[in-house]
Amino acid sequence: MCYFKGHMEEYDITLLDLDPKKLPSECEVIIYTRFQITELSRLDVDEELLKNVTDTNKPVIMRLYRTDWYDDWSTVLSSNGNSKDAKILCDFAKKNKIKGYLIKAIAPQETSGYSAFNKNIGKNIIPYIKQLKECDLIIGVTINPAPSAIQNPCIYNYEELNEIVDFYEVATYFMNKCNPNLYNGRTPITKSEHGPNYLYGMEEVASYIKKSKISQDKLAFAVELFPASNSTKYNSYTQVCTGQFDNSSWCVQTSRNLYDKGKFVRNLNSGILIEYPEYDDINNDCGCNSTFNGFNNIIGGFKSGQLSPCQNFDVQSTSYTLK
């Protein structure tokens, strides 16, 4: 599955826009993210862009963000779910050829400014999902990778969710801040020792997931595909390839890093979500073997293919203890 946002120039004029029809063929499902719904069930969506996405004739799933994230879920949901809200989403899906929704932010994240934990959200999301399922929709739920969230049955009641959810996205992004002195990405694979240089890694997340009651055959691990920094929200490999980056403050993953992450997810027998191909080197400004060098290396690892290094893409030369 591939995330797609569109209209990159709204975030930074140096970012390139990607026609959804030019997404790599390996993107079997598109997760469309330019979509929100308010607590009053009003939809905010670029329908013209959405049509360009659905015209690819690939299954399209909408990322279901509430406008005020976790706070809105506590306002919207009751013990009976919210049949009005669900009907609006069902009608929208039918009208726009949408296959389903990926439900986000049903766990608190205080570091992002979310409110305190509300046990009713985990309870009341169950009837709400059932109402969406009545429309024959595919439903995914994003799992906050914090151990306290993964293991809390009041947030994720897996025994009930497993019966009604089609897949779980394990959100292994935004887990750490970018620190190029420690690692050239935000999410390493390997586990590090707790202390001042600790980074939460994918192996550790997977260990907590395995100990939970979640359906292991419904997992899809997310892999972040864009260079990270702490000063801007989004950066692209096109910027890296054209010299518009600072190696001392950007965390730039290499072809090997991305290949290894694809391989790691494959070894878990999990599905994979790639966030976002449009931040890749979409015009091959790096002069690699092809466009989408980062994406192709993730897929290479995921499908037991070949690593394809690229000198201008692989600008990070520091040797790290973390993989």
mmCIF file of C-alpha atoms in Angstrom:
data_model
loop_
_atom_site.group_PDB
_atom_site.id
_atom_site.type_symbol
_atom_site.label_atom_id
_atom_site.label_comp_id
_atom_site.label_asym_id
_atom_site.label_seq_id
_atom_site.Cartn_x
_atom_site.Cartn_y
_atom_site.Cartn_z
ATOM 1 C CA MET A 1 0.000 0.000 0.000
ATOM 2 C CA CYS A 2 1.265 3.481 -0.854
ATOM 3 C CA TYR A 3 0.404 6.752 0.814
ATOM 4 C CA PHE A 4 -0.433 9.637 -1.524
ATOM 5 C CA LYS A 5 -1.048 13.281 -0.572
ATOM 6 C CA GLY A 6 -0.697 15.390 -3.731
ATOM 7 C CA HIS A 7 -0.189 19.137 -4.193
ATOM 8 C CA MET A 8 3.243 19.077 -2.610
ATOM 9 C CA GLU A 9 3.892 22.681 -3.603
ATOM 10 C CA GLU A 10 1.455 23.779 -0.896
ATOM 11 C CA TYR A 11 4.006 22.644 1.684
ATOM 12 C CA ASP A 12 7.177 23.775 -0.082
ATOM 13 C CA ILE A 13 7.590 25.252 -3.563
ATOM 14 C CA THR A 14 10.758 23.170 -4.015
ATOM 15 C CA LEU A 15 8.768 19.923 -3.697
ATOM 16 C CA LEU A 16 7.630 18.253 -6.922
ATOM 17 C CA ASP A 17 4.056 17.221 -7.615
ATOM 18 C CA LEU A 18 3.443 13.624 -8.658
ATOM 19 C CA ASP A 19 0.638 12.599 -10.990
ATOM 20 C CA PRO A 20 -1.042 9.641 -9.209
ATOM 21 C CA LYS A 21 -1.070 7.784 -12.545
ATOM 22 C CA LYS A 22 2.749 7.737 -12.320
ATOM 23 C CA LEU A 23 2.849 5.985 -8.978
ATOM 24 C CA PRO A 24 4.928 2.798 -9.218
ATOM 25 C CA SER A 25 3.012 -0.239 -10.445
ATOM 26 C CA GLU A 26 3.880 -2.068 -7.202
ATOM 27 C CA CYS A 27 1.481 0.260 -5.357
ATOM 28 C CA GLU A 28 -1.377 -2.222 -5.230
ATOM 29 C CA VAL A 29 -3.496 -0.011 -2.971
ATOM 30 C CA ILE A 30 -3.394 3.796 -2.607
ATOM 31 C CA ILE A 31 -3.929 5.403 0.792
ATOM 32 C CA TYR A 32 -5.262 8.889 -0.023
ATOM 33 C CA THR A 33 -4.416 11.311 2.779
ATOM 34 C CA ARG A 34 -5.796 14.697 1.705
ATOM 35 C CA PHE A 35 -9.015 14.117 3.652
ATOM 36 C CA GLN A 36 -10.428 15.110 7.045
ATOM 37 C CA ILE A 37 -13.784 14.970 8.794
ATOM 38 C CA THR A 38 -14.909 17.397 11.499
ATOM 39 C CA GLU A 39 -16.734 16.626 14.726
ATOM 40 C CA LEU A 40 -19.894 17.811 12.905
ATOM 41 C CA SER A 41 -19.278 15.184 10.194
ATOM 42 C CA ARG A 42 -18.348 17.753 7.558
ATOM 43 C CA LEU A 43 -15.861 16.495 5.000
ATOM 44 C CA ASP A 44 -12.778 18.355 3.851
ATOM 45 C CA VAL A 45 -11.498 16.762 0.654
ATOM 46 C CA ASP A 46 -10.038 17.782 -2.701
ATOM 47 C CA GLU A 47 -12.505 15.849 -4.859
ATOM 48 C CA GLU A 48 -10.824 16.775 -8.145
ATOM 49 C CA LEU A 49 -7.525 15.348 -6.975
ATOM 50 C CA LEU A 50 -9.328 12.352 -5.473
ATOM 51 C CA LYS A 51 -10.864 11.609 -8.879
ATOM 52 C CA ASN A 52 -7.374 11.610 -10.406
ATOM 53 C CA VAL A 53 -6.439 9.016 -7.786
ATOM 54 C CA THR A 54 -9.480 6.784 -8.316
ATOM 55 C CA ASP A 55 -8.980 7.055 -12.091
ATOM 56 C CA THR A 56 -5.838 4.943 -11.633
ATOM 57 C CA ASN A 57 -8.288 2.024 -11.227
ATOM 58 C CA LYS A 58 -6.450 0.865 -8.129
ATOM 59 C CA PRO A 59 -8.238 0.317 -4.820
ATOM 60 C CA VAL A 60 -8.287 3.611 -2.892
ATOM 61 C CA ILE A 61 -8.552 3.777 0.892
ATOM 62 C CA MET A 62 -9.047 7.115 2.632
ATOM 63 C CA ARG A 63 -6.931 7.938 5.655
ATOM 64 C CA LEU A 64 -9.612 8.862 8.202
ATOM 65 C CA TYR A 65 -8.324 11.742 10.301
ATOM 66 C CA ARG A 66 -10.625 13.761 12.526
ATOM 67 C CA THR A 67 -9.862 17.490 12.345
ATOM 68 C CA ASP A 68 -8.829 17.545 16.012
ATOM 69 C CA TRP A 69 -7.423 14.032 15.960
ATOM 70 C CA TYR A 70 -7.869 12.164 19.252
ATOM 71 C CA ASP A 71 -10.012 14.900 20.813
ATOM 72 C CA ASP A 72 -12.667 14.603 18.107
ATOM 73 C CA TRP A 73 -13.095 10.861 18.599
ATOM 74 C CA SER A 74 -14.111 11.446 22.220
ATOM 75 C CA THR A 75 -16.655 14.038 21.057
ATOM 76 C CA VAL A 76 -18.026 12.058 18.114
ATOM 77 C CA LEU A 77 -18.378 8.552 19.531
ATOM 78 C CA SER A 78 -20.994 7.206 21.910
ATOM 79 C CA SER A 79 -21.819 3.716 23.135
ATOM 80 C CA ASN A 80 -23.863 3.377 19.930
ATOM 81 C CA GLY A 81 -21.000 4.498 17.700
ATOM 82 C CA ASN A 82 -22.232 7.301 15.434
ATOM 83 C CA SER A 83 -24.598 6.140 12.731
ATOM 84 C CA LYS A 84 -24.960 9.610 11.162
ATOM 85 C CA ASP A 85 -21.197 10.023 10.787
ATOM 86 C CA ALA A 86 -20.813 6.479 9.448
ATOM 87 C CA LYS A 87 -23.594 7.005 6.879
ATOM 88 C CA ILE A 88 -21.945 10.179 5.581
ATOM 89 C CA LEU A 89 -18.690 8.271 5.127
ATOM 90 C CA CYS A 90 -20.486 5.343 3.514
ATOM 91 C CA ASP A 91 -22.318 7.611 1.076
ATOM 92 C CA PHE A 92 -19.095 9.441 0.249
ATOM 93 C CA ALA A 93 -17.293 6.163 -0.388
ATOM 94 C CA LYS A 94 -20.034 4.909 -2.703
ATOM 95 C CA LYS A 95 -20.164 8.184 -4.642
ATOM 96 C CA ASN A 96 -16.384 8.410 -5.099
ATOM 97 C CA LYS A 97 -15.468 4.738 -5.670
ATOM 98 C CA ILE A 98 -13.678 4.445 -2.333
ATOM 99 C CA LYS A 99 -12.932 0.935 -1.060
ATOM 100 C CA GLY A 100 -12.469 1.743 2.605
ATOM 101 C CA TYR A 101 -11.009 3.826 5.418
ATOM 102 C CA LEU A 102 -7.839 3.702 7.505
ATOM 103 C CA ILE A 103 -8.835 4.928 10.978
ATOM 104 C CA LYS A 104 -6.158 7.076 12.604
ATOM 105 C CA ALA A 105 -5.433 8.547 16.030
ATOM 106 C CA ILE A 106 -7.607 6.469 18.343
ATOM 107 C CA ALA A 107 -4.722 6.386 20.855
ATOM 108 C CA PRO A 108 -3.415 9.453 22.723
ATOM 109 C CA GLN A 109 0.036 10.841 21.980
ATOM 110 C CA GLU A 110 0.784 13.527 24.534
ATOM 111 C CA THR A 111 4.008 14.502 22.770
ATOM 112 C CA SER A 112 1.917 15.663 19.823
ATOM 113 C CA GLY A 113 -0.410 17.735 21.975
ATOM 114 C CA TYR A 114 -3.179 15.140 22.225
ATOM 115 C CA SER A 115 -5.420 15.130 25.265
ATOM 116 C CA ALA A 116 -5.322 12.658 28.100
ATOM 117 C CA PHE A 117 -6.382 9.055 27.641
ATOM 118 C CA ASN A 118 -10.129 8.437 27.245
ATOM 119 C CA LYS A 119 -11.100 4.795 27.760
ATOM 120 C CA ASN A 120 -14.466 5.323 26.027
ATOM 121 C CA ILE A 121 -12.818 5.818 22.621
ATOM 122 C CA GLY A 122 -11.453 2.276 22.551
ATOM 123 C CA LYS A 123 -14.837 0.952 23.635
ATOM 124 C CA ASN A 124 -17.013 3.056 21.345
ATOM 125 C CA ILE A 125 -14.897 2.666 18.213
ATOM 126 C CA ILE A 126 -16.137 -0.942 18.015
ATOM 127 C CA PRO A 127 -19.820 -0.162 17.172
ATOM 128 C CA TYR A 128 -18.640 2.664 14.900
ATOM 129 C CA ILE A 129 -16.482 0.312 12.821
ATOM 130 C CA LYS A 130 -19.377 -2.143 12.656
ATOM 131 C CA GLN A 131 -21.532 0.637 11.205
ATOM 132 C CA LEU A 132 -18.900 1.314 8.529
ATOM 133 C CA LYS A 133 -18.627 -2.408 7.775
ATOM 134 C CA GLU A 134 -22.337 -2.507 6.969
ATOM 135 C CA CYS A 135 -21.401 -0.626 3.770
ATOM 136 C CA ASP A 136 -19.017 -3.417 2.724
ATOM 137 C CA LEU A 137 -15.952 -1.234 3.310
ATOM 138 C CA ILE A 138 -12.370 -2.289 3.955
ATOM 139 C CA ILE A 139 -11.380 -0.982 7.380
ATOM 140 C CA GLY A 140 -7.850 -0.505 8.683
ATOM 141 C CA VAL A 141 -6.765 0.776 12.090
ATOM 142 C CA THR A 142 -3.460 2.499 12.746
ATOM 143 C CA ILE A 143 -1.599 1.176 15.780
ATOM 144 C CA ASN A 144 0.378 3.652 17.872
ATOM 145 C CA PRO A 145 3.734 1.847 18.365
ATOM 146 C CA ALA A 146 4.273 3.036 21.954
ATOM 147 C CA PRO A 147 4.396 -0.053 24.230
ATOM 148 C CA SER A 148 1.874 1.540 26.596
ATOM 149 C CA ALA A 149 -0.586 1.822 23.690
ATOM 150 C CA ILE A 150 0.073 -1.539 22.015
ATOM 151 C CA GLN A 151 -0.465 -3.406 25.287
ATOM 152 C CA ASN A 152 -3.475 -1.449 26.560
ATOM 153 C CA PRO A 153 -6.741 -3.366 25.923
ATOM 154 C CA CYS A 154 -8.703 -0.211 26.734
ATOM 155 C CA ILE A 155 -7.150 1.428 23.657
ATOM 156 C CA TYR A 156 -7.043 -1.575 21.345
ATOM 157 C CA ASN A 157 -9.541 -4.281 22.233
ATOM 158 C CA TYR A 158 -7.983 -6.785 19.834
ATOM 159 C CA GLU A 159 -10.395 -9.577 20.746
ATOM 160 C CA GLU A 160 -13.213 -7.533 19.211
ATOM 161 C CA LEU A 161 -11.215 -5.553 16.666
ATOM 162 C CA ASN A 162 -9.767 -8.708 15.102
ATOM 163 C CA GLU A 163 -13.263 -9.755 14.076
ATOM 164 C CA ILE A 164 -14.123 -6.521 12.245
ATOM 165 C CA VAL A 165 -10.820 -4.948 11.101
ATOM 166 C CA ASP A 166 -9.302 -5.999 7.766
ATOM 167 C CA PHE A 167 -5.758 -4.785 8.466
ATOM 168 C CA TYR A 168 -3.659 -2.961 11.049
ATOM 169 C CA GLU A 169 -1.074 -0.357 10.124
ATOM 170 C CA VAL A 170 1.850 -0.495 12.555
ATOM 171 C CA ALA A 171 2.941 3.146 12.468
ATOM 172 C CA THR A 172 6.730 2.895 12.651
ATOM 173 C CA TYR A 173 7.332 6.542 11.784
ATOM 174 C CA PHE A 174 7.705 9.663 13.966
ATOM 175 C CA MET A 175 9.004 7.331 16.698
ATOM 176 C CA ASN A 176 12.161 9.379 17.295
ATOM 177 C CA LYS A 177 13.437 12.818 16.434
ATOM 178 C CA CYS A 178 16.004 13.135 13.681
ATOM 179 C CA ASN A 179 19.527 12.989 15.140
ATOM 180 C CA PRO A 180 22.158 12.414 12.411
ATOM 181 C CA ASN A 181 24.795 11.947 15.110
ATOM 182 C CA LEU A 182 23.050 8.712 16.114
ATOM 183 C CA TYR A 183 21.365 7.445 12.953
ATOM 184 C CA ASN A 184 20.524 8.674 9.446
ATOM 185 C CA GLY A 185 16.801 8.166 9.846
ATOM 186 C CA ARG A 186 14.142 8.449 12.528
ATOM 187 C CA THR A 187 13.369 4.752 12.885
ATOM 188 C CA PRO A 188 16.194 2.213 12.992
ATOM 189 C CA ILE A 189 15.555 -1.491 12.595
ATOM 190 C CA THR A 190 17.799 -2.673 15.396
ATOM 191 C CA LYS A 191 17.286 -2.285 19.114
ATOM 192 C CA SER A 192 19.487 0.121 21.059
ATOM 193 C CA GLU A 193 20.344 0.282 24.741
ATOM 194 C CA HIS A 194 18.270 2.580 26.913
ATOM 195 C CA GLY A 195 20.097 5.761 27.856
ATOM 196 C CA PRO A 196 20.886 9.189 26.384
ATOM 197 C CA ASN A 197 21.464 7.728 22.899
ATOM 198 C CA TYR A 198 18.431 5.436 22.885
ATOM 199 C CA LEU A 199 16.316 5.198 19.718
ATOM 200 C CA TYR A 200 13.103 3.157 19.572
ATOM 201 C CA GLY A 201 13.478 0.670 16.716
ATOM 202 C CA MET A 202 11.348 -1.610 14.548
ATOM 203 C CA GLU A 203 12.619 -4.800 16.202
ATOM 204 C CA GLU A 204 11.410 -3.549 19.558
ATOM 205 C CA VAL A 205 8.011 -2.566 18.144
ATOM 206 C CA ALA A 206 7.655 -6.009 16.554
ATOM 207 C CA SER A 207 8.450 -7.684 19.881
ATOM 208 C CA TYR A 208 5.610 -5.824 21.618
ATOM 209 C CA ILE A 209 3.228 -6.545 18.742
ATOM 210 C CA LYS A 210 4.007 -10.288 18.950
ATOM 211 C CA LYS A 211 3.156 -10.322 22.652
ATOM 212 C CA SER A 212 -0.239 -8.708 22.064
ATOM 213 C CA LYS A 213 -3.514 -10.357 21.038
ATOM 214 C CA ILE A 214 -3.575 -8.617 17.657
ATOM 215 C CA SER A 215 -4.207 -10.828 14.603
ATOM 216 C CA GLN A 216 -0.686 -11.400 13.304
ATOM 217 C CA ASP A 217 -1.960 -12.148 9.794
ATOM 218 C CA LYS A 218 -3.562 -8.682 9.515
ATOM 219 C CA LEU A 219 -0.403 -6.645 10.096
ATOM 220 C CA ALA A 220 1.106 -4.119 7.699
ATOM 221 C CA PHE A 221 4.240 -2.289 8.833
ATOM 222 C CA ALA A 222 4.740 1.282 7.635
ATOM 223 C CA VAL A 223 8.097 2.355 6.179
ATOM 224 C CA GLU A 224 8.933 6.039 6.027
ATOM 225 C CA LEU A 225 10.213 7.175 2.614
ATOM 226 C CA PHE A 226 11.412 10.734 2.962
ATOM 227 C CA PRO A 227 14.500 12.396 4.422
ATOM 228 C CA ALA A 228 13.731 13.686 7.903
ATOM 229 C CA SER A 229 14.701 16.867 9.690
ATOM 230 C CA ASN A 230 13.437 18.607 12.796
ATOM 231 C CA SER A 231 13.036 22.042 11.221
ATOM 232 C CA THR A 232 10.636 21.234 8.371
ATOM 233 C CA LYS A 233 7.708 18.860 8.070
ATOM 234 C CA TYR A 234 8.513 17.189 4.758
ATOM 235 C CA ASN A 235 11.637 16.821 2.633
ATOM 236 C CA SER A 236 12.227 14.900 -0.577
ATOM 237 C CA TYR A 237 14.982 12.893 -2.191
ATOM 238 C CA THR A 238 14.701 15.231 -5.159
ATOM 239 C CA GLN A 239 15.959 17.958 -2.828
ATOM 240 C CA VAL A 240 18.794 15.673 -1.733
ATOM 241 C CA CYS A 241 19.699 14.876 -5.338
ATOM 242 C CA THR A 242 19.815 18.563 -6.291
ATOM 243 C CA GLY A 243 21.905 19.558 -3.268
ATOM 244 C CA GLN A 244 19.123 21.278 -1.301
ATOM 245 C CA PHE A 245 19.867 19.672 2.047
ATOM 246 C CA ASP A 246 22.158 19.844 5.077
ATOM 247 C CA ASN A 247 23.808 16.560 6.012
ATOM 248 C CA SER A 248 24.423 17.818 9.554
ATOM 249 C CA SER A 249 20.714 18.309 10.292
ATOM 250 C CA TRP A 250 18.925 15.990 7.846
ATOM 251 C CA CYS A 251 18.529 12.261 8.425
ATOM 252 C CA VAL A 252 18.907 10.796 4.940
ATOM 253 C CA GLN A 253 18.303 7.068 4.547
ATOM 254 C CA THR A 254 20.425 5.232 1.983
ATOM 255 C CA SER A 255 19.422 2.605 -0.573
ATOM 256 C CA ARG A 256 20.753 -0.042 1.842
ATOM 257 C CA ASN A 257 18.698 1.323 4.758
ATOM 258 C CA LEU A 258 15.500 1.218 2.729
ATOM 259 C CA TYR A 259 16.252 -2.203 1.241
ATOM 260 C CA ASP A 260 16.901 -3.621 4.714
ATOM 261 C CA LYS A 261 13.600 -2.237 5.992
ATOM 262 C CA GLY A 262 11.711 -3.890 3.165
ATOM 263 C CA LYS A 263 13.519 -7.148 3.958
ATOM 264 C CA PHE A 264 12.745 -6.781 7.662
ATOM 265 C CA VAL A 265 9.013 -6.409 6.977
ATOM 266 C CA ARG A 266 9.110 -9.410 4.628
ATOM 267 C CA ASN A 267 10.744 -11.526 7.347
ATOM 268 C CA LEU A 268 7.857 -10.624 9.641
ATOM 269 C CA ASN A 269 5.420 -12.068 7.054
ATOM 270 C CA SER A 270 3.668 -8.711 7.173
ATOM 271 C CA GLY A 271 2.177 -6.419 4.580
ATOM 272 C CA ILE A 272 3.893 -3.106 3.909
ATOM 273 C CA LEU A 273 2.775 0.525 3.649
ATOM 274 C CA ILE A 274 5.164 3.030 2.095
ATOM 275 C CA GLU A 275 4.907 6.651 3.185
ATOM 276 C CA TYR A 276 5.269 8.461 0.704
ATOM 277 C CA PRO A 277 6.566 7.531 -2.820
ATOM 278 C CA GLU A 278 6.027 11.147 -3.915
ATOM 279 C CA TYR A 279 8.930 12.260 -1.694
ATOM 280 C CA ASP A 280 11.250 9.926 -3.559
ATOM 281 C CA ASP A 281 13.542 10.987 -6.434
ATOM 282 C CA ILE A 282 10.601 10.957 -8.847
ATOM 283 C CA ASN A 283 12.502 12.498 -11.803
ATOM 284 C CA ASN A 284 15.755 10.580 -11.254
ATOM 285 C CA ASP A 285 17.755 13.735 -10.550
ATOM 286 C CA CYS A 286 20.272 11.476 -8.795
ATOM 287 C CA GLY A 287 20.987 9.577 -12.014
ATOM 288 C CA CYS A 288 20.176 6.182 -10.479
ATOM 289 C CA ASN A 289 19.153 3.073 -12.422
ATOM 290 C CA SER A 290 15.594 4.416 -12.554
ATOM 291 C CA THR A 291 13.171 6.856 -10.980
ATOM 292 C CA PHE A 292 11.877 6.012 -7.468
ATOM 293 C CA ASN A 293 15.219 4.631 -6.298
ATOM 294 C CA GLY A 294 14.157 4.639 -2.636
ATOM 295 C CA PHE A 295 10.827 2.963 -3.327
ATOM 296 C CA ASN A 296 12.423 0.364 -5.589
ATOM 297 C CA ASN A 297 14.925 -0.580 -2.903
ATOM 298 C CA ILE A 298 12.181 -1.000 -0.291
ATOM 299 C CA ILE A 299 10.313 -3.267 -2.712
ATOM 300 C CA GLY A 300 13.561 -5.038 -3.595
ATOM 301 C CA GLY A 301 14.041 -6.000 0.042
ATOM 302 C CA PHE A 302 10.366 -6.834 0.486
ATOM 303 C CA LYS A 303 10.264 -9.123 -2.551
ATOM 304 C CA SER A 304 13.745 -10.645 -2.146
ATOM 305 C CA GLY A 305 15.074 -8.696 -5.115
ATOM 306 C CA GLN A 306 18.400 -6.967 -5.611
ATOM 307 C CA LEU A 307 19.812 -3.987 -3.735
ATOM 308 C CA SER A 308 20.319 -1.086 -6.143
ATOM 309 C CA PRO A 309 22.734 1.476 -4.653
ATOM 310 C CA CYS A 310 23.106 4.946 -6.163
ATOM 311 C CA GLN A 311 26.003 7.286 -5.380
ATOM 312 C CA ASN A 312 24.121 10.593 -5.487
ATOM 313 C CA PHE A 313 21.187 9.143 -3.557
ATOM 314 C CA ASP A 314 23.383 7.523 -0.896
ATOM 315 C CA VAL A 315 24.876 10.750 0.428
ATOM 316 C CA GLN A 316 25.067 9.645 4.055
ATOM 317 C CA SER A 317 28.558 8.198 4.580
ATOM 318 C CA THR A 318 28.637 8.077 8.412
ATOM 319 C CA SER A 319 29.017 4.590 9.870
ATOM 320 C CA TYR A 320 26.315 3.887 12.462
ATOM 321 C CA THR A 321 26.045 1.152 15.057
ATOM 322 C CA LEU A 322 22.295 0.993 14.441
ATOM 323 C CA LYS A 323 20.951 -0.609 11.287
#
